[in-house]
mmCIF file of C-alpha atoms and ligand atoms in Angstrom:
data_model
loop_
_atom_site.group_PDB
_atom_site.id
_atom_site.type_symbol
_atom_site.label_atom_id
_atom_site.label_comp_id
_atom_site.label_asym_id
_atom_site.label_seq_id
_atom_site.Cartn_x
_atom_site.Cartn_y
_atom_site.Cartn_z
ATOM 1 C CA MET A 849 107.518 66.905 117.141
ATOM 2 C CA LEU A 850 106.406 67.269 113.414
ATOM 3 C CA ILE A 851 105.519 70.790 114.055
ATOM 4 C CA ASP A 852 108.436 72.884 114.218
ATOM 5 C CA SER A 853 109.332 76.547 113.864
ATOM 6 C CA ILE A 854 110.652 76.188 110.220
ATOM 7 C CA GLY A 855 107.242 76.600 108.663
ATOM 8 C CA LYS A 856 106.876 80.087 110.140
ATOM 9 C CA SER A 857 109.268 81.727 107.436
ATOM 10 C CA PHE A 858 107.034 80.184 104.678
ATOM 11 C CA ARG A 859 103.700 81.277 106.003
ATOM 12 C CA LYS A 860 101.981 84.649 105.506
ATOM 13 C CA THR A 861 101.930 86.874 108.470
ATOM 14 C CA ILE A 862 98.524 88.620 108.748
ATOM 15 C CA ILE A 863 97.451 91.378 111.160
ATOM 16 C CA ALA A 864 93.825 92.097 110.773
ATOM 17 C CA GLY A 865 91.795 94.590 112.593
ATOM 18 C CA ASN A 866 88.260 93.513 113.660
ATOM 19 C CA TRP A 867 86.450 96.770 114.047
ATOM 20 C CA LYS A 868 83.353 95.062 115.269
ATOM 21 C CA MET A 869 80.264 97.533 115.557
ATOM 22 C CA ASN A 870 82.343 100.655 115.631
ATOM 23 C CA LYS A 871 82.811 103.513 112.927
ATOM 24 C CA THR A 872 80.440 105.082 110.705
ATOM 25 C CA PRO A 873 81.317 105.408 107.121
ATOM 26 C CA SER A 874 82.853 108.630 107.445
ATOM 27 C CA GLU A 875 84.841 107.683 110.490
ATOM 28 C CA ALA A 876 85.931 104.510 108.536
ATOM 29 C CA LYS A 877 87.255 106.724 105.731
ATOM 30 C CA ALA A 878 89.134 108.844 108.258
ATOM 31 C CA LEU A 879 90.657 105.897 110.077
ATOM 32 C CA ILE A 880 91.779 104.073 106.998
ATOM 33 C CA GLU A 881 93.344 107.189 105.731
ATOM 34 C CA GLU A 882 95.297 107.587 109.048
ATOM 35 C CA ILE A 883 96.340 103.992 109.147
ATOM 36 C CA ALA A 884 97.609 103.835 105.521
ATOM 37 C CA PRO A 885 100.821 106.049 105.640
ATOM 38 C CA LEU A 886 101.705 104.249 108.996
ATOM 39 C CA VAL A 887 101.695 100.667 107.578
ATOM 40 C CA LYS A 888 102.711 101.402 103.967
ATOM 41 C CA ASP A 889 105.994 99.544 104.510
ATOM 42 C CA ALA A 890 104.468 96.603 106.421
ATOM 43 C CA LYS A 891 106.317 93.322 106.099
ATOM 44 C CA CYS A 892 103.033 91.590 106.708
ATOM 45 C CA GLU A 893 99.562 91.520 105.199
ATOM 46 C CA VAL A 894 97.504 94.259 106.582
ATOM 47 C CA VAL A 895 93.606 93.720 106.769
ATOM 48 C CA CYS A 896 90.933 95.941 108.264
ATOM 49 C CA CYS A 897 87.683 93.901 108.782
ATOM 50 C CA VAL A 898 84.840 96.640 108.976
ATOM 51 C CA PRO A 899 81.038 96.754 109.336
ATOM 52 C CA TYR A 900 78.873 95.958 106.250
ATOM 53 C CA VAL A 901 77.949 99.536 105.681
ATOM 54 C CA ASP A 902 81.504 100.789 105.882
ATOM 55 C CA LEU A 903 82.830 98.281 103.281
ATOM 56 C CA ALA A 904 82.444 100.369 100.129
ATOM 57 C CA THR A 905 83.886 103.469 101.634
ATOM 58 C CA ALA A 906 86.879 101.408 103.265
ATOM 59 C CA ILE A 907 87.552 99.898 99.854
ATOM 60 C CA GLU A 908 87.529 103.184 98.148
ATOM 61 C CA ALA A 909 89.913 104.569 100.888
ATOM 62 C CA ALA A 910 92.308 101.639 100.770
ATOM 63 C CA LYS A 911 92.364 101.685 96.898
ATOM 64 C CA ASP A 912 95.984 102.743 96.369
ATOM 65 C CA THR A 913 97.378 101.337 99.573
ATOM 66 C CA ASN A 914 98.471 97.851 100.829
ATOM 67 C CA ILE A 915 95.420 97.568 103.079
ATOM 68 C CA LYS A 916 93.055 94.755 102.357
ATOM 69 C CA ILE A 917 89.494 95.091 103.384
ATOM 70 C CA GLY A 918 87.311 92.283 105.083
ATOM 71 C CA ALA A 919 83.756 91.814 106.386
ATOM 72 C CA GLU A 920 82.877 90.647 109.587
ATOM 73 C CA ASN A 921 80.455 87.795 108.543
ATOM 74 C CA CYS A 922 78.612 86.564 105.617
ATOM 75 C CA HIS A 923 75.704 84.172 104.955
ATOM 76 C CA TRP A 924 75.877 80.748 103.234
ATOM 77 C CA ALA A 925 72.888 81.001 100.839
ATOM 78 C CA GLU A 926 73.389 82.695 97.482
ATOM 79 C CA SER A 927 70.271 84.743 97.853
ATOM 80 C CA GLY A 928 66.864 84.481 99.391
ATOM 81 C CA ALA A 929 64.664 85.280 102.277
ATOM 82 C CA PHE A 930 67.192 85.837 104.920
ATOM 83 C CA THR A 931 66.288 89.312 106.210
ATOM 84 C CA GLY A 932 69.296 91.251 107.416
ATOM 85 C CA GLU A 933 71.789 88.876 105.868
ATOM 86 C CA ILE A 934 74.515 89.540 103.390
ATOM 87 C CA SER A 935 75.801 87.015 100.770
ATOM 88 C CA THR A 936 79.315 86.361 99.529
ATOM 89 C CA ALA A 937 78.364 87.470 96.216
ATOM 90 C CA MET A 938 77.502 90.789 97.519
ATOM 91 C CA LEU A 939 80.820 91.163 99.344
ATOM 92 C CA LYS A 940 82.777 89.810 96.390
ATOM 93 C CA GLU A 941 81.346 92.173 93.921
ATOM 94 C CA ILE A 942 82.438 95.300 95.827
ATOM 95 C CA GLY A 943 85.985 93.924 96.257
ATOM 96 C CA VAL A 944 85.963 92.497 99.841
ATOM 97 C CA GLU A 945 88.912 90.034 100.110
ATOM 98 C CA TYR A 946 88.695 88.670 103.655
ATOM 99 C CA VAL A 947 85.720 87.684 105.910
ATOM 100 C CA VAL A 948 85.772 86.890 109.652
ATOM 101 C CA ILE A 949 83.646 83.804 110.456
ATOM 102 C CA GLY A 950 82.696 82.351 113.649
ATOM 103 C CA HIS A 951 83.808 85.209 116.037
ATOM 104 C CA SER A 952 83.030 84.288 119.547
ATOM 105 C CA GLU A 953 80.683 87.344 119.879
ATOM 106 C CA ARG A 954 78.580 85.845 116.869
ATOM 107 C CA ARG A 955 78.621 82.505 118.734
ATOM 108 C CA GLN A 956 77.724 84.062 122.167
ATOM 109 C CA TYR A 957 75.156 86.613 121.237
ATOM 110 C CA PHE A 958 73.793 85.566 117.761
ATOM 111 C CA GLY A 959 73.518 81.795 118.231
ATOM 112 C CA GLU A 960 76.312 80.906 115.835
ATOM 113 C CA THR A 961 76.986 77.217 115.946
ATOM 114 C CA ASP A 962 79.948 75.119 114.525
ATOM 115 C CA GLU A 963 77.418 73.895 111.838
ATOM 116 C CA THR A 964 76.749 77.451 110.722
ATOM 117 C CA VAL A 965 80.352 78.483 111.025
ATOM 118 C CA ASN A 966 81.201 75.685 108.624
ATOM 119 C CA LYS A 967 78.443 76.555 106.082
ATOM 120 C CA ARG A 968 79.533 80.266 106.071
ATOM 121 C CA THR A 969 83.264 79.141 105.700
ATOM 122 C CA LYS A 970 82.255 76.917 102.864
ATOM 123 C CA ALA A 971 80.281 79.725 101.116
ATOM 124 C CA ALA A 972 82.977 82.242 101.543
ATOM 125 C CA LEU A 973 85.729 79.889 100.177
ATOM 126 C CA ALA A 974 83.402 78.923 97.231
ATOM 127 C CA ALA A 975 83.088 82.748 96.413
ATOM 128 C CA GLY A 976 86.820 83.142 96.420
ATOM 129 C CA LEU A 977 87.016 85.068 99.813
ATOM 130 C CA LYS A 978 89.754 84.346 102.385
ATOM 131 C CA ALA A 979 87.965 83.201 105.525
ATOM 132 C CA ILE A 980 89.394 83.949 109.009
ATOM 133 C CA VAL A 981 87.678 81.211 111.082
ATOM 134 C CA CYS A 982 87.649 81.958 114.661
ATOM 135 C CA VAL A 983 87.954 79.288 117.445
ATOM 136 C CA GLY A 984 88.598 79.425 121.011
ATOM 137 C CA GLU A 985 87.720 78.087 124.529
ATOM 138 C CA LEU A 986 85.594 79.708 127.273
ATOM 139 C CA LEU A 987 87.147 80.449 130.594
ATOM 140 C CA TRP A 988 85.200 77.636 132.135
ATOM 141 C CA GLU A 989 86.370 75.206 129.569
ATOM 142 C CA ARG A 990 89.952 76.262 130.160
ATOM 143 C CA GLU A 991 89.410 75.838 133.919
ATOM 144 C CA CYS A 992 88.053 72.257 133.160
ATOM 145 C CA ASN A 993 91.055 71.456 131.325
ATOM 146 C CA ILE A 994 89.411 70.681 128.051
ATOM 147 C CA THR A 995 90.830 73.516 125.832
ATOM 148 C CA LYS A 996 92.253 70.979 123.366
ATOM 149 C CA GLU A 997 89.201 69.007 123.200
ATOM 150 C CA VAL A 998 87.116 72.105 122.327
ATOM 151 C CA ILE A 999 89.521 73.356 119.849
ATOM 152 C CA ALA A 1000 89.952 70.126 118.085
ATOM 153 C CA ARG A 1001 86.122 69.881 117.764
ATOM 154 C CA GLN A 1002 85.950 73.445 116.535
ATOM 155 C CA ILE A 1003 88.511 72.844 114.103
ATOM 156 C CA LYS A 1004 87.116 69.478 112.831
ATOM 157 C CA LEU A 1005 83.512 70.937 112.533
ATOM 158 C CA ASP A 1006 84.285 74.311 111.358
ATOM 159 C CA LEU A 1007 86.403 72.930 108.394
ATOM 160 C CA TRP A 1008 84.234 69.907 107.648
ATOM 161 C CA ASP A 1009 84.293 69.284 103.907
ATOM 162 C CA VAL A 1010 86.810 72.144 103.244
ATOM 163 C CA SER A 1011 89.204 70.688 100.663
ATOM 164 C CA VAL A 1012 93.099 70.869 101.028
ATOM 165 C CA GLU A 1013 92.972 73.356 98.099
ATOM 166 C CA GLU A 1014 90.260 75.399 99.623
ATOM 167 C CA LEU A 1015 92.463 75.303 102.914
ATOM 168 C CA LYS A 1016 94.921 77.716 101.224
ATOM 169 C CA ASN A 1017 92.378 80.559 101.670
ATOM 170 C CA VAL A 1018 91.653 79.740 105.406
ATOM 171 C CA VAL A 1019 93.196 81.536 108.158
ATOM 172 C CA ILE A 1020 92.602 80.356 111.744
ATOM 173 C CA ALA A 1021 92.231 82.949 114.578
ATOM 174 C CA TYR A 1022 92.750 81.400 117.925
ATOM 175 C CA GLU A 1023 90.842 83.806 120.281
ATOM 176 C CA PRO A 1024 90.436 82.354 123.735
ATOM 177 C CA VAL A 1025 87.047 83.886 124.777
ATOM 178 C CA TRP A 1026 88.286 84.908 128.220
ATOM 179 C CA ALA A 1027 90.963 87.192 126.567
ATOM 180 C CA ILE A 1028 88.458 89.246 124.007
ATOM 181 C CA GLY A 1029 88.031 92.775 125.284
ATOM 182 C CA THR A 1030 88.889 91.847 128.886
ATOM 183 C CA GLY A 1031 92.419 93.291 128.729
ATOM 184 C CA LYS A 1032 93.431 89.855 129.772
ATOM 185 C CA THR A 1033 95.810 88.492 127.077
ATOM 186 C CA ALA A 1034 96.835 84.943 126.964
ATOM 187 C CA THR A 1035 100.544 84.629 127.754
ATOM 188 C CA ALA A 1036 102.791 84.032 124.734
ATOM 189 C CA GLU A 1037 103.179 80.527 125.998
ATOM 190 C CA GLN A 1038 99.474 79.814 126.275
ATOM 191 C CA ALA A 1039 98.881 81.320 122.746
ATOM 192 C CA GLU A 1040 101.715 79.211 121.434
ATOM 193 C CA GLU A 1041 100.505 75.891 122.875
ATOM 194 C CA VAL A 1042 97.083 76.231 121.444
ATOM 195 C CA CYS A 1043 98.296 77.566 118.061
ATOM 196 C CA GLU A 1044 100.769 74.776 117.784
ATOM 197 C CA PHE A 1045 97.855 72.269 118.838
ATOM 198 C CA ILE A 1046 95.726 73.775 116.005
ATOM 199 C CA ARG A 1047 98.573 73.121 113.644
ATOM 200 C CA VAL A 1048 98.515 69.562 115.009
ATOM 201 C CA CYS A 1049 94.815 69.104 114.344
ATOM 202 C CA LEU A 1050 95.357 70.421 110.721
ATOM 203 C CA ASN A 1051 98.179 68.061 110.184
ATOM 204 C CA GLY A 1052 95.873 65.215 111.129
ATOM 205 C CA LEU A 1053 93.186 66.505 108.692
ATOM 206 C CA TYR A 1054 95.192 67.615 105.874
ATOM 207 C CA GLY A 1055 98.746 66.491 106.223
ATOM 208 C CA LEU A 1056 101.972 68.325 107.168
ATOM 209 C CA GLU A 1057 102.576 70.435 104.132
ATOM 210 C CA ALA A 1058 99.062 71.888 104.152
ATOM 211 C CA ALA A 1059 99.227 72.486 107.933
ATOM 212 C CA GLN A 1060 102.479 74.247 107.687
ATOM 213 C CA GLY A 1061 100.891 76.652 105.008
ATOM 214 C CA VAL A 1062 98.156 77.868 107.354
ATOM 215 C CA THR A 1063 98.322 81.319 108.901
ATOM 216 C CA ILE A 1064 97.307 80.964 112.646
ATOM 217 C CA GLN A 1065 96.506 84.199 114.247
ATOM 218 C CA TYR A 1066 96.041 84.944 117.944
ATOM 219 C CA GLY A 1067 93.457 87.416 119.106
ATOM 220 C CA GLY A 1068 92.332 88.572 122.525
ATOM 221 C CA SER A 1069 93.552 91.929 123.874
ATOM 222 C CA MET A 1070 96.574 91.894 121.509
ATOM 223 C CA ASN A 1071 97.856 95.387 121.329
ATOM 224 C CA GLU A 1072 101.077 97.448 120.815
ATOM 225 C CA ASN A 1073 102.482 96.342 124.121
ATOM 226 C CA ASN A 1074 102.227 92.485 123.878
ATOM 227 C CA ALA A 1075 102.213 92.090 120.118
ATOM 228 C CA ALA A 1076 105.997 91.303 119.615
ATOM 229 C CA GLU A 1077 106.140 88.681 122.220
ATOM 230 C CA LEU A 1078 103.161 86.835 120.845
ATOM 231 C CA LEU A 1079 104.220 87.165 117.236
ATOM 232 C CA MET A 1080 107.677 85.745 117.924
ATOM 233 C CA LYS A 1081 106.319 82.435 118.825
ATOM 234 C CA PRO A 1082 106.790 79.779 116.129
ATOM 235 C CA ASN A 1083 103.130 79.075 115.508
ATOM 236 C CA VAL A 1084 101.712 82.521 116.052
ATOM 237 C CA ASP A 1085 101.559 84.034 112.528
ATOM 238 C CA GLY A 1086 99.612 87.134 113.105
ATOM 239 C CA GLY A 1087 96.904 88.710 115.130
ATOM 240 C CA LEU A 1088 93.260 89.553 115.001
ATOM 241 C CA ILE A 1089 93.016 92.861 116.840
ATOM 242 C CA GLY A 1090 89.881 94.319 118.300
ATOM 243 C CA GLY A 1091 90.123 97.383 120.494
ATOM 244 C CA ALA A 1092 93.730 98.317 119.371
ATOM 245 C CA SER A 1093 92.657 98.219 115.628
ATOM 246 C CA LEU A 1094 90.581 101.271 116.276
ATOM 247 C CA VAL A 1095 93.510 103.588 117.027
ATOM 248 C CA ALA A 1096 95.795 104.010 113.974
ATOM 249 C CA GLU A 1097 98.934 104.344 115.953
ATOM 250 C CA LYS A 1098 98.156 101.292 117.938
ATOM 251 C CA PHE A 1099 97.131 99.177 115.063
ATOM 252 C CA ALA A 1100 100.275 100.481 113.088
ATOM 253 C CA SER A 1101 102.593 99.459 115.926
ATOM 254 C CA VAL A 1102 101.124 95.902 116.108
ATOM 255 C CA VAL A 1103 101.795 95.760 112.321
ATOM 256 C CA GLY A 1104 105.259 96.985 113.049
ATOM 257 C CA ALA A 1105 105.862 94.138 115.593
ATOM 258 C CA THR A 1106 105.980 91.734 112.725
ATOM 259 C CA ASP A 1107 109.054 93.153 111.452
ATOM 260 C CA PHE A 1108 111.670 90.943 112.783
ATOM 261 C CA ASP A 1109 114.002 88.518 111.631
ATOM 262 C CA TYR A 1110 112.721 84.996 112.563
HETATM 263 P P1 PGA B 1335 90.095 92.576 121.520
HETATM 264 O O1 PGA B 1335 89.121 91.736 120.458
HETATM 265 O O2 PGA B 1335 91.546 92.755 120.799
HETATM 266 O O3 PGA B 1335 89.559 93.962 121.687
HETATM 267 O O4 PGA B 1335 90.305 91.719 122.609
HETATM 268 C C1 PGA B 1335 89.773 90.824 119.520
HETATM 269 C C2 PGA B 1335 88.904 90.174 118.712
HETATM 270 O O5 PGA B 1335 87.654 90.004 119.198
HETATM 271 O O6 PGA B 1335 88.954 89.750 117.448
#
């Protein structure tokens, strides 16, 4: 198998919190201030992806820390008649570095499709943002044994027309939909199997060197208790953390779980 564990030591490990629709600006400030001292010696990249209205406050609170701030979505157009949407230039101007794209909640509740995920990803990359592109199968799809087909399709469509150069700013988050917010984590073996498969897909599209460089996160009920086992897998290079990212000690302990000699 071309995809071995050697690449892991070259890849950036990234632990990103996905706050979803939680925390007001003042609560965001307090949480960032609580997290900051706990993760200051982190061996990995630490990111907090927060609601739009919290971004400015979070960026200010994270200013002299190693925490990077991300948004939870962005629109693909530069500007125009898109009521309620936010452009990449707006995010970039205030200092946002990351953006989550295609989260399964966007796909499930807000009609996000692979086509719009692709457009948003392209726009984010063009603006110089780092895109955390989420993929993952539904429970029904796993039960029908089509997980790999679903993932291969998402990877191909979501990254359509993304160049090998742009790929350097792409992070893939593998989030099995059945594991999100359910307390049901994929086993480390299940997570590794799909994360490895994602790298195989990337290898097919971009070649081995580029594929080996992409950070692939696992997400879905990842927490302080299961993080270490997941993160030790050769193709799991980080985590996208929902519920556990809202509690400073829990989030910090997931960050701490990246601190091992591989
Ligand atoms: P969860 O969410 O950790 O609460 O399951 C993960 C996510 O949706 O990114």
